[in-house]
mmCIF file of C-alpha atoms and ligand atoms in Angstrom:
data_model
loop_
_atom_site.group_PDB
_atom_site.id
_atom_site.type_symbol
_atom_site.label_atom_id
_atom_site.label_comp_id
_atom_site.label_asym_id
_atom_site.label_seq_id
_atom_site.Cartn_x
_atom_site.Cartn_y
_atom_site.Cartn_z
ATOM 1 C CA UNK Y 9 157.552 231.401 39.922
ATOM 2 C CA UNK Y 10 155.608 231.129 36.742
ATOM 3 C CA UNK Y 11 154.922 227.827 35.049
ATOM 4 C CA UNK Y 12 154.329 229.653 31.774
ATOM 5 C CA UNK Y 13 156.818 228.751 29.066
ATOM 6 C CA UNK Y 14 158.057 231.527 26.825
ATOM 7 C CA UNK Y 15 159.534 231.477 23.310
ATOM 8 C CA UNK Y 16 161.293 234.658 22.192
ATOM 9 C CA UNK Y 17 162.353 235.186 18.582
ATOM 10 C CA UNK Y 18 162.965 237.923 16.064
ATOM 11 C CA UNK Y 19 160.486 239.091 13.430
ATOM 12 C CA UNK Y 20 160.776 241.594 10.566
ATOM 13 C CA UNK Y 21 163.959 243.624 11.063
ATOM 14 C CA UNK Y 22 163.957 244.487 14.751
ATOM 15 C CA UNK Y 23 160.635 243.322 16.252
ATOM 16 C CA UNK Y 24 160.524 240.664 18.932
ATOM 17 C CA UNK Y 25 158.013 237.855 18.668
ATOM 18 C CA UNK Y 26 156.904 236.314 21.970
ATOM 19 C CA UNK Y 27 154.825 233.199 22.563
ATOM 20 C CA UNK Y 28 153.574 232.292 26.034
ATOM 21 C CA UNK Y 29 152.407 228.757 26.688
ATOM 22 C CA UNK Y 30 150.505 227.235 29.585
ATOM 23 C CA UNK Y 31 151.604 223.586 29.711
ATOM 24 C CA UNK Y 32 148.573 222.382 31.693
ATOM 25 C CA UNK Y 33 145.893 223.625 29.319
ATOM 26 C CA UNK Y 34 147.982 223.808 26.168
ATOM 27 C CA UNK Y 35 146.884 227.413 25.586
ATOM 28 C CA UNK Y 36 149.395 229.536 23.675
ATOM 29 C CA UNK Y 37 149.277 233.288 23.173
ATOM 30 C CA UNK Y 38 151.297 235.429 20.818
ATOM 31 C CA UNK Y 39 152.069 238.885 22.125
ATOM 32 C CA UNK Y 40 151.206 240.900 19.029
ATOM 33 C CA UNK Y 41 151.520 239.368 15.572
ATOM 34 C CA UNK Y 42 154.346 241.148 13.776
ATOM 35 C CA UNK Y 43 154.877 238.601 10.988
ATOM 36 C CA UNK Y 44 153.220 235.268 10.202
ATOM 37 C CA UNK Y 45 156.106 232.984 9.184
ATOM 38 C CA UNK Y 46 158.407 233.471 12.202
ATOM 39 C CA UNK Y 47 155.410 232.900 14.482
ATOM 40 C CA UNK Y 48 154.501 229.694 12.614
ATOM 41 C CA UNK Y 49 158.128 228.577 12.844
ATOM 42 C CA UNK Y 50 158.225 229.245 16.594
ATOM 43 C CA UNK Y 51 154.972 227.339 17.152
ATOM 44 C CA UNK Y 52 156.321 224.396 15.179
ATOM 45 C CA UNK Y 53 159.663 224.454 17.028
ATOM 46 C CA UNK Y 54 157.877 224.142 20.363
ATOM 47 C CA UNK Y 55 154.988 221.943 19.193
ATOM 48 C CA UNK Y 56 152.413 224.505 20.346
ATOM 49 C CA UNK Y 57 149.051 225.516 18.820
ATOM 50 C CA UNK Y 58 148.090 229.172 18.857
ATOM 51 C CA UNK Y 59 144.942 229.971 20.852
ATOM 52 C CA UNK Y 60 145.221 233.726 21.544
ATOM 53 C CA UNK Y 61 146.765 236.918 20.250
ATOM 54 C CA UNK Y 62 147.226 239.712 22.780
ATOM 55 C CA UNK Y 63 147.467 242.959 20.824
ATOM 56 C CA UNK Y 64 149.169 245.972 22.392
ATOM 57 C CA UNK Y 65 148.616 248.666 19.755
ATOM 58 C CA UNK Y 66 147.535 249.244 16.189
ATOM 59 C CA UNK Y 67 150.866 249.722 14.387
ATOM 60 C CA UNK Y 68 151.224 247.516 11.326
ATOM 61 C CA UNK Y 69 154.364 245.813 12.640
ATOM 62 C CA UNK Y 70 152.318 244.551 15.609
ATOM 63 C CA UNK Y 71 149.078 243.462 13.889
ATOM 64 C CA UNK Y 72 150.118 242.413 10.386
ATOM 65 C CA UNK Y 73 149.570 238.675 10.947
ATOM 66 C CA UNK Y 74 146.351 238.956 12.977
ATOM 67 C CA UNK Y 75 143.953 237.860 10.227
ATOM 68 C CA UNK Y 76 146.191 235.157 8.777
ATOM 69 C CA UNK Y 77 146.771 233.575 12.199
ATOM 70 C CA UNK Y 78 143.119 233.878 13.115
ATOM 71 C CA UNK Y 79 142.121 232.133 9.883
ATOM 72 C CA UNK Y 80 144.651 229.355 10.457
ATOM 73 C CA UNK Y 81 144.091 228.710 14.194
ATOM 74 C CA UNK Y 82 140.771 230.424 15.052
ATOM 75 C CA UNK Y 83 142.818 232.295 17.652
ATOM 76 C CA UNK Y 84 140.986 234.735 19.934
ATOM 77 C CA UNK Y 85 142.333 238.270 19.588
ATOM 78 C CA UNK Y 86 142.240 240.543 22.645
ATOM 79 C CA UNK Y 87 143.304 244.169 22.260
ATOM 80 C CA UNK Y 88 142.985 247.803 23.339
ATOM 81 C CA UNK Y 89 139.486 249.254 23.499
ATOM 82 C CA UNK Y 90 140.671 252.705 22.483
ATOM 83 C CA UNK Y 91 142.209 251.440 19.236
ATOM 84 C CA UNK Y 92 139.606 248.778 18.455
ATOM 85 C CA UNK Y 93 138.649 250.213 15.063
ATOM 86 C CA UNK Y 94 142.261 250.032 13.847
ATOM 87 C CA UNK Y 95 143.015 246.443 14.871
ATOM 88 C CA UNK Y 96 142.101 243.602 12.491
ATOM 89 C CA UNK Y 97 140.168 240.613 13.814
ATOM 90 C CA UNK Y 98 139.561 241.762 17.394
ATOM 91 C CA UNK Y 99 137.272 239.476 19.423
ATOM 92 C CA UNK Y 100 137.502 241.212 22.780
ATOM 93 C CA UNK Y 101 138.535 244.709 23.805
ATOM 94 C CA UNK Y 102 139.990 245.737 27.138
ATOM 95 C CA UNK Y 103 140.968 249.062 28.667
ATOM 96 C CA UNK Y 104 142.876 250.522 31.573
ATOM 97 C CA UNK Y 105 142.542 248.503 34.752
ATOM 98 C CA UNK Y 106 140.779 245.640 32.991
ATOM 99 C CA UNK Y 107 141.377 242.062 34.073
ATOM 100 C CA UNK Y 108 140.988 238.779 32.266
ATOM 101 C CA UNK Y 109 142.378 235.281 32.520
ATOM 102 C CA UNK Y 110 144.708 233.507 30.123
ATOM 103 C CA UNK Y 111 144.528 229.768 30.842
ATOM 104 C CA UNK Y 112 143.835 230.472 34.516
ATOM 105 C CA UNK Y 113 146.570 233.097 34.814
ATOM 106 C CA UNK Y 114 145.406 236.523 35.917
ATOM 107 C CA UNK Y 115 146.163 239.289 33.406
ATOM 108 C CA UNK Y 116 145.867 242.966 34.316
ATOM 109 C CA UNK Y 117 145.843 245.654 31.642
ATOM 110 C CA UNK Y 118 147.480 249.064 31.874
ATOM 111 C CA UNK Y 119 146.616 251.636 29.245
ATOM 112 C CA UNK Y 120 149.861 253.491 28.527
ATOM 113 C CA UNK Y 121 149.184 256.285 26.013
ATOM 114 C CA UNK Y 122 152.167 258.019 24.439
ATOM 115 C CA UNK Y 123 153.542 255.864 21.631
ATOM 116 C CA UNK Y 124 149.959 255.477 20.417
ATOM 117 C CA UNK Y 125 146.841 256.943 22.012
ATOM 118 C CA UNK Y 126 145.413 253.631 23.203
ATOM 119 C CA UNK Y 127 148.493 251.409 23.703
ATOM 120 C CA UNK Y 128 148.053 248.777 26.406
ATOM 121 C CA UNK Y 129 150.523 246.649 28.354
ATOM 122 C CA UNK Y 130 149.695 243.175 29.683
ATOM 123 C CA UNK Y 131 150.759 242.350 33.239
ATOM 124 C CA UNK Y 132 150.602 238.829 34.663
ATOM 125 C CA UNK Y 133 150.920 239.694 38.381
ATOM 126 C CA UNK Y 134 151.136 236.133 39.738
ATOM 127 C CA UNK Y 135 153.708 235.192 37.083
ATOM 128 C CA UNK Y 136 155.623 238.480 37.506
ATOM 129 C CA UNK Y 137 155.599 239.095 33.762
ATOM 130 C CA UNK Y 138 155.028 242.361 31.918
ATOM 131 C CA UNK Y 139 154.621 242.699 28.158
ATOM 132 C CA UNK Y 140 155.342 246.368 27.532
ATOM 133 C CA UNK Y 141 155.594 246.353 23.692
ATOM 134 C CA UNK Y 142 156.428 249.866 22.452
ATOM 135 C CA UNK Y 143 155.853 251.703 25.746
ATOM 136 C CA UNK Y 144 158.931 250.569 27.684
ATOM 137 C CA UNK Y 145 162.067 249.177 26.030
ATOM 138 C CA UNK Y 146 165.348 248.065 27.557
ATOM 139 C CA UNK Y 147 167.076 251.404 28.266
ATOM 140 C CA UNK Y 148 164.438 253.226 26.230
ATOM 141 C CA UNK Y 149 160.798 254.018 25.629
ATOM 142 C CA UNK Y 150 158.595 254.316 22.564
ATOM 143 C CA UNK Y 151 158.578 257.353 20.333
ATOM 144 C CA UNK Y 152 155.689 259.713 20.962
ATOM 145 C CA UNK Y 153 153.645 259.344 17.789
ATOM 146 C CA UNK Y 154 150.218 260.013 19.306
ATOM 147 C CA UNK Y 155 150.815 261.362 22.786
ATOM 148 C CA UNK Y 156 152.539 264.091 24.768
ATOM 149 C CA UNK Y 157 155.635 263.657 26.931
ATOM 150 C CA UNK Y 158 153.481 264.235 30.024
ATOM 151 C CA UNK Y 159 151.132 261.413 28.970
ATOM 152 C CA UNK Y 160 154.041 259.033 28.379
ATOM 153 C CA UNK Y 161 155.607 259.943 31.704
ATOM 154 C CA UNK Y 162 152.309 259.133 33.436
ATOM 155 C CA UNK Y 163 152.187 255.839 31.527
ATOM 156 C CA UNK Y 164 155.727 254.891 32.521
ATOM 157 C CA UNK Y 165 154.980 255.853 36.120
ATOM 158 C CA UNK Y 166 152.195 253.250 36.156
ATOM 159 C CA UNK Y 167 154.644 250.553 35.072
ATOM 160 C CA UNK Y 168 157.301 251.721 37.546
ATOM 161 C CA UNK Y 169 154.903 250.938 40.397
ATOM 162 C CA UNK Y 170 155.165 247.215 39.621
ATOM 163 C CA UNK Y 171 157.599 245.047 41.612
ATOM 164 C CA UNK Y 172 161.302 245.278 40.736
ATOM 165 C CA UNK Y 173 161.509 241.538 40.078
ATOM 166 C CA UNK Y 174 158.964 241.769 37.251
ATOM 167 C CA UNK Y 175 160.361 240.251 34.042
ATOM 168 C CA UNK Y 176 159.724 242.588 31.110
ATOM 169 C CA UNK Y 177 159.371 241.581 27.462
ATOM 170 C CA UNK Y 178 159.324 244.483 25.020
ATOM 171 C CA UNK Y 179 158.605 245.087 21.347
ATOM 172 C CA UNK Y 180 161.878 245.931 19.613
ATOM 173 C CA UNK Y 181 165.592 245.169 19.745
ATOM 174 C CA UNK Y 182 166.673 248.807 19.957
ATOM 175 C CA UNK Y 183 168.841 248.296 23.019
ATOM 176 C CA UNK Y 184 172.286 249.008 21.575
ATOM 177 C CA UNK Y 185 171.263 252.416 20.270
ATOM 178 C CA UNK Y 186 169.366 253.062 23.508
ATOM 179 C CA UNK Y 187 172.470 252.197 25.553
ATOM 180 C CA UNK Y 188 174.700 254.508 23.518
ATOM 181 C CA UNK Y 189 172.213 257.307 24.096
ATOM 182 C CA UNK Y 190 171.594 256.541 27.785
ATOM 183 C CA UNK Y 191 175.231 257.083 28.770
ATOM 184 C CA UNK Y 192 175.101 260.596 27.289
ATOM 185 C CA UNK Y 193 172.386 261.740 29.710
ATOM 186 C CA UNK Y 194 173.393 259.665 32.747
ATOM 187 C CA UNK Y 195 177.197 259.518 32.408
ATOM 188 C CA UNK Y 196 178.001 258.981 36.081
ATOM 189 C CA UNK Y 197 175.723 255.952 36.565
ATOM 190 C CA UNK Y 198 178.081 253.017 37.191
ATOM 191 C CA UNK Y 199 175.308 250.414 36.810
ATOM 192 C CA UNK Y 200 174.394 251.906 33.435
ATOM 193 C CA UNK Y 201 178.014 251.959 32.254
ATOM 194 C CA UNK Y 202 178.543 248.302 33.046
ATOM 195 C CA UNK Y 203 175.204 247.373 31.480
ATOM 196 C CA UNK Y 204 176.057 249.333 28.328
ATOM 197 C CA UNK Y 205 179.329 247.397 28.034
ATOM 198 C CA UNK Y 206 177.462 244.092 28.412
ATOM 199 C CA UNK Y 207 175.012 245.137 25.698
ATOM 200 C CA UNK Y 208 177.805 246.068 23.281
ATOM 201 C CA UNK Y 209 179.265 242.578 23.756
ATOM 202 C CA UNK Y 210 175.897 240.803 23.516
ATOM 203 C CA UNK Y 211 174.819 242.623 20.344
ATOM 204 C CA UNK Y 212 178.228 242.024 18.739
ATOM 205 C CA UNK Y 213 177.204 238.343 18.853
ATOM 206 C CA UNK Y 214 173.581 239.035 17.794
ATOM 207 C CA UNK Y 215 172.269 238.058 21.245
ATOM 208 C CA UNK Y 216 168.819 239.196 22.356
ATOM 209 C CA UNK Y 217 168.681 241.867 25.056
ATOM 210 C CA UNK Y 218 165.138 240.794 26.060
ATOM 211 C CA UNK Y 219 163.856 240.130 28.585
ATOM 212 C CA UNK Y 220 164.840 242.695 31.165
ATOM 213 C CA UNK Y 221 163.555 243.371 34.679
ATOM 214 C CA UNK Y 222 161.805 246.408 36.016
ATOM 215 C CA UNK Y 223 164.395 246.811 38.773
ATOM 216 C CA UNK Y 224 167.247 246.909 36.251
ATOM 217 C CA UNK Y 225 165.360 249.461 34.146
ATOM 218 C CA UNK Y 226 164.708 251.651 37.186
ATOM 219 C CA UNK Y 227 168.436 251.671 37.957
ATOM 220 C CA UNK Y 228 169.689 252.243 34.402
ATOM 221 C CA UNK Y 229 166.963 253.430 31.964
ATOM 222 C CA UNK Y 230 167.094 257.250 31.790
ATOM 223 C CA UNK Y 231 163.447 257.401 30.688
ATOM 224 C CA UNK Y 232 162.450 256.032 34.122
ATOM 225 C CA UNK Y 233 164.900 258.263 35.993
ATOM 226 C CA UNK Y 234 163.564 261.786 35.487
ATOM 227 C CA UNK Y 235 163.661 262.257 39.255
ATOM 228 C CA UNK Y 236 167.368 261.367 39.482
ATOM 229 C CA UNK Y 237 169.540 264.164 40.868
ATOM 230 C CA UNK Y 238 172.546 263.244 38.717
ATOM 231 C CA UNK Y 239 170.571 263.330 35.468
ATOM 232 C CA UNK Y 240 168.870 266.589 36.462
ATOM 233 C CA UNK Y 241 172.223 268.193 37.257
ATOM 234 C CA UNK Y 242 173.686 266.949 33.973
ATOM 235 C CA UNK Y 243 170.750 268.463 32.060
ATOM 236 C CA UNK Y 244 170.738 271.678 34.124
ATOM 237 C CA UNK Y 245 167.112 270.950 35.108
ATOM 238 C CA UNK Y 246 167.345 270.738 38.902
ATOM 239 C CA UNK Y 247 164.037 272.520 39.504
ATOM 240 C CA UNK Y 248 162.006 271.120 36.577
ATOM 241 C CA UNK Y 249 159.116 268.700 36.996
ATOM 242 C CA UNK Y 250 159.694 264.994 36.338
ATOM 243 C CA UNK Y 251 157.577 265.252 33.191
ATOM 244 C CA UNK Y 252 159.720 268.143 31.924
ATOM 245 C CA UNK Y 253 162.930 266.214 32.527
ATOM 246 C CA UNK Y 254 161.425 263.195 30.775
ATOM 247 C CA UNK Y 255 160.393 265.414 27.824
ATOM 248 C CA UNK Y 256 163.946 266.729 27.480
ATOM 249 C CA UNK Y 257 165.408 263.204 27.522
ATOM 250 C CA UNK Y 258 162.861 262.072 24.902
ATOM 251 C CA UNK Y 259 163.671 265.082 22.704
ATOM 252 C CA UNK Y 260 167.403 264.403 22.918
ATOM 253 C CA UNK Y 261 166.883 260.761 21.960
ATOM 254 C CA UNK Y 262 164.753 261.780 18.957
ATOM 255 C CA UNK Y 263 167.727 263.825 17.741
ATOM 256 C CA UNK Y 264 170.451 261.376 18.777
HETATM 257 FE FE1 FE2 V 11 154.658 250.790 17.542
#
């Protein structure tokens, strides 16, 4: 098990803020920097000092506080090499398959184009943690602003190869809407139905649906289930490729 401590909080309207803290060294990383004040509040609540920002992609709601936090803490900003020009304050770039260490913890980077062209996800293999930002959500995936469905399917396939007991933190609290959509394309999935009911109850009390696990997503997230016979039959796509089934599910969600 990981000895990393994690603080999860909301930023802006529906972004998640995530801080990860190594108690031995005192190092603290923010996954993205959606908004300065909630991050400062979270640091203060835990008594932590920011040392790193791990940037997943260039969208404003993920990088807005980069420069302010860097000025305040001299934090080191690590982000995607293929979006380097669009990310304020970058100190180090990293691409697909790259490795680095955060306070002695191994971090492996997956480039997952689709939502943006150079989006990266951070995987801590020894800690069984994945920070998937706007590539993989609970019961959903990111909108395809800069990539094709086939690219996003390939990206999600990379993440699906990780162990089922990987804990996944993601970028937005979109889970209720994702759940209501998911049951329309995978209506006979009992695990999905019971999860959707849990999410309705949790969101009625403003509870966070993060984190999730990769195993739970593989069983219930339609965007990871393009190969599923029940979904294919429901969509009338029994002989389509996985990428085609994924594209149809993505299109339906865009119009949901
Ligand atoms: Fe985004």
